[in-house]
Amino acid sequence: MHQEKLQQEKLKAVKVRLNFEEVSRHFESRTPRRRKDLRKSFKSKHIRSTSESPEPRHGRSESPRKKGPERETVFKRLEKGVFYKLGDKEKSISNVTPTPVLDEFIALSGKTEIPKVMKIFFEQQIAKDEAFTKYIRDKIDDVKASLTRVRTTIREMESKSDKDAWKDAIDCFKETKDMLELKMSRSTQFADENFDGVKELKVHSAIMDLCE
């Protein structure tokens, strides 16, 4: 139990350094020589992980990847907002070119299957982004309240009979109004984009289910 908890803490430290762009980058094409060298590194880690795996339990369903080519799964991944077809699952996984951070991530995953580890990463990122989106929307509500007060104040000053004496104050409040309107518009756009990003991360999490 202690060892498992320690392993999870190590995984969490790695996840801080691992961003989605870096995870996507390892799928990109590399030069043949570079790919060959990195495949050797990945293969050695895979052999070491396999040698430590426990014997399969009786009565447990066989892994989909061992059920033959009929279980080939075609899936997609998202890179910079665009989905790309990667082909069948087994070929895609065998062609993965690990990066230094991904190597460490794989090593720390131990006996846990990589798709499950990545699903945990996506779910944690989803929770963080959802909390951040809520924070932004709360700030937008604050800006709306301030904007309402400023607009009301401008109307009251302009309704005065001696409004010329209030000209400087009115001009200042109008500039403040413009600034708050711009701030609210940009914050709303950013919150919407972040919300769309959460939906894309949920798609990634679902893709990891297809990889199991």
mmCIF file of C-alpha atoms in Angstrom, residues 101-178:
data_model
loop_
_atom_site.group_PDB
_atom_site.id
_atom_site.type_symbol
_atom_site.label_atom_id
_atom_site.label_comp_id
_atom_site.label_asym_id
_atom_site.label_seq_id
_atom_site.Cartn_x
_atom_site.Cartn_y
_atom_site.Cartn_z
ATOM 1 C CA VAL A 101 9.353 12.975 -20.091
ATOM 2 C CA LEU A 102 7.150 10.288 -21.629
ATOM 3 C CA ASP A 103 9.871 7.680 -20.963
ATOM 4 C CA GLU A 104 9.797 8.598 -17.280
ATOM 5 C CA PHE A 105 5.996 8.602 -17.290
ATOM 6 C CA ILE A 106 5.934 5.089 -18.767
ATOM 7 C CA ALA A 107 8.537 3.825 -16.292
ATOM 8 C CA LEU A 108 6.615 5.170 -13.296
ATOM 9 C CA SER A 109 3.361 3.641 -14.518
ATOM 10 C CA GLY A 110 4.709 0.234 -13.489
ATOM 11 C CA LYS A 111 2.199 -2.534 -14.185
ATOM 12 C CA THR A 112 -0.617 -0.123 -14.972
ATOM 13 C CA GLU A 113 -1.489 -0.021 -18.670
ATOM 14 C CA ILE A 114 -0.448 3.217 -20.360
ATOM 15 C CA PRO A 115 -3.964 4.095 -21.666
ATOM 16 C CA LYS A 116 -5.308 3.894 -18.099
ATOM 17 C CA VAL A 117 -2.513 6.145 -16.836
ATOM 18 C CA MET A 118 -3.151 8.655 -19.608
ATOM 19 C CA LYS A 119 -6.902 8.562 -18.883
ATOM 20 C CA ILE A 120 -6.142 9.538 -15.282
ATOM 21 C CA PHE A 121 -4.021 12.429 -16.579
ATOM 22 C CA PHE A 122 -6.814 13.671 -18.860
ATOM 23 C CA GLU A 123 -9.423 13.388 -16.088
ATOM 24 C CA GLN A 124 -7.248 15.407 -13.711
ATOM 25 C CA GLN A 125 -6.693 18.054 -16.387
ATOM 26 C CA ILE A 126 -10.439 18.171 -17.059
ATOM 27 C CA ALA A 127 -11.123 18.810 -13.358
ATOM 28 C CA LYS A 128 -8.538 21.628 -13.280
ATOM 29 C CA ASP A 129 -9.853 23.293 -16.440
ATOM 30 C CA GLU A 130 -13.468 23.055 -15.274
ATOM 31 C CA ALA A 131 -12.507 24.751 -12.004
ATOM 32 C CA PHE A 132 -10.602 27.429 -13.954
ATOM 33 C CA THR A 133 -13.602 28.029 -16.234
ATOM 34 C CA LYS A 134 -15.841 28.488 -13.180
ATOM 35 C CA TYR A 135 -13.314 30.971 -11.739
ATOM 36 C CA ILE A 136 -13.354 33.013 -14.962
ATOM 37 C CA ARG A 137 -17.156 33.050 -15.111
ATOM 38 C CA ASP A 138 -17.313 34.233 -11.488
ATOM 39 C CA LYS A 139 -14.960 37.106 -12.405
ATOM 40 C CA ILE A 140 -17.167 37.924 -15.405
ATOM 41 C CA ASP A 141 -20.122 38.283 -13.016
ATOM 42 C CA ASP A 142 -18.056 40.741 -10.948
ATOM 43 C CA VAL A 143 -17.255 42.775 -14.073
ATOM 44 C CA LYS A 144 -20.949 42.813 -15.052
ATOM 45 C CA ALA A 145 -21.868 44.177 -11.616
ATOM 46 C CA SER A 146 -19.216 46.906 -11.885
ATOM 47 C CA LEU A 147 -20.358 47.769 -15.400
ATOM 48 C CA THR A 148 -23.961 48.139 -14.228
ATOM 49 C CA ARG A 149 -22.895 50.566 -11.482
ATOM 50 C CA VAL A 150 -20.794 52.634 -13.905
ATOM 51 C CA ARG A 151 -23.604 52.869 -16.485
ATOM 52 C CA THR A 152 -26.082 53.909 -13.788
ATOM 53 C CA THR A 153 -23.692 56.578 -12.508
ATOM 54 C CA ILE A 154 -23.178 57.976 -16.016
ATOM 55 C CA ARG A 155 -26.939 58.252 -16.575
ATOM 56 C CA GLU A 156 -27.414 60.009 -13.233
ATOM 57 C CA MET A 157 -24.639 62.533 -13.924
ATOM 58 C CA GLU A 158 -25.905 63.241 -17.451
ATOM 59 C CA SER A 159 -29.423 63.846 -16.091
ATOM 60 C CA LYS A 160 -28.270 66.693 -13.839
ATOM 61 C CA SER A 161 -29.108 70.228 -14.860
ATOM 62 C CA ASP A 162 -25.499 71.303 -14.333
ATOM 63 C CA LYS A 163 -24.032 68.303 -16.155
ATOM 64 C CA ASP A 164 -21.379 70.527 -17.760
ATOM 65 C CA ALA A 165 -19.753 70.746 -14.329
ATOM 66 C CA TRP A 166 -19.612 66.967 -14.328
ATOM 67 C CA LYS A 167 -18.062 66.705 -17.800
ATOM 68 C CA ASP A 168 -14.635 65.471 -16.662
ATOM 69 C CA ALA A 169 -16.168 62.905 -14.326
ATOM 70 C CA ILE A 170 -18.566 61.731 -17.044
ATOM 71 C CA ASP A 171 -15.698 61.317 -19.518
ATOM 72 C CA CYS A 172 -13.708 59.291 -16.977
ATOM 73 C CA PHE A 173 -16.667 57.036 -16.235
ATOM 74 C CA LYS A 174 -17.282 56.506 -19.960
ATOM 75 C CA GLU A 175 -13.668 55.421 -20.428
ATOM 76 C CA THR A 176 -14.080 53.066 -17.482
ATOM 77 C CA LYS A 177 -17.263 51.707 -19.063
ATOM 78 C CA ASP A 178 -15.443 51.013 -22.341
#
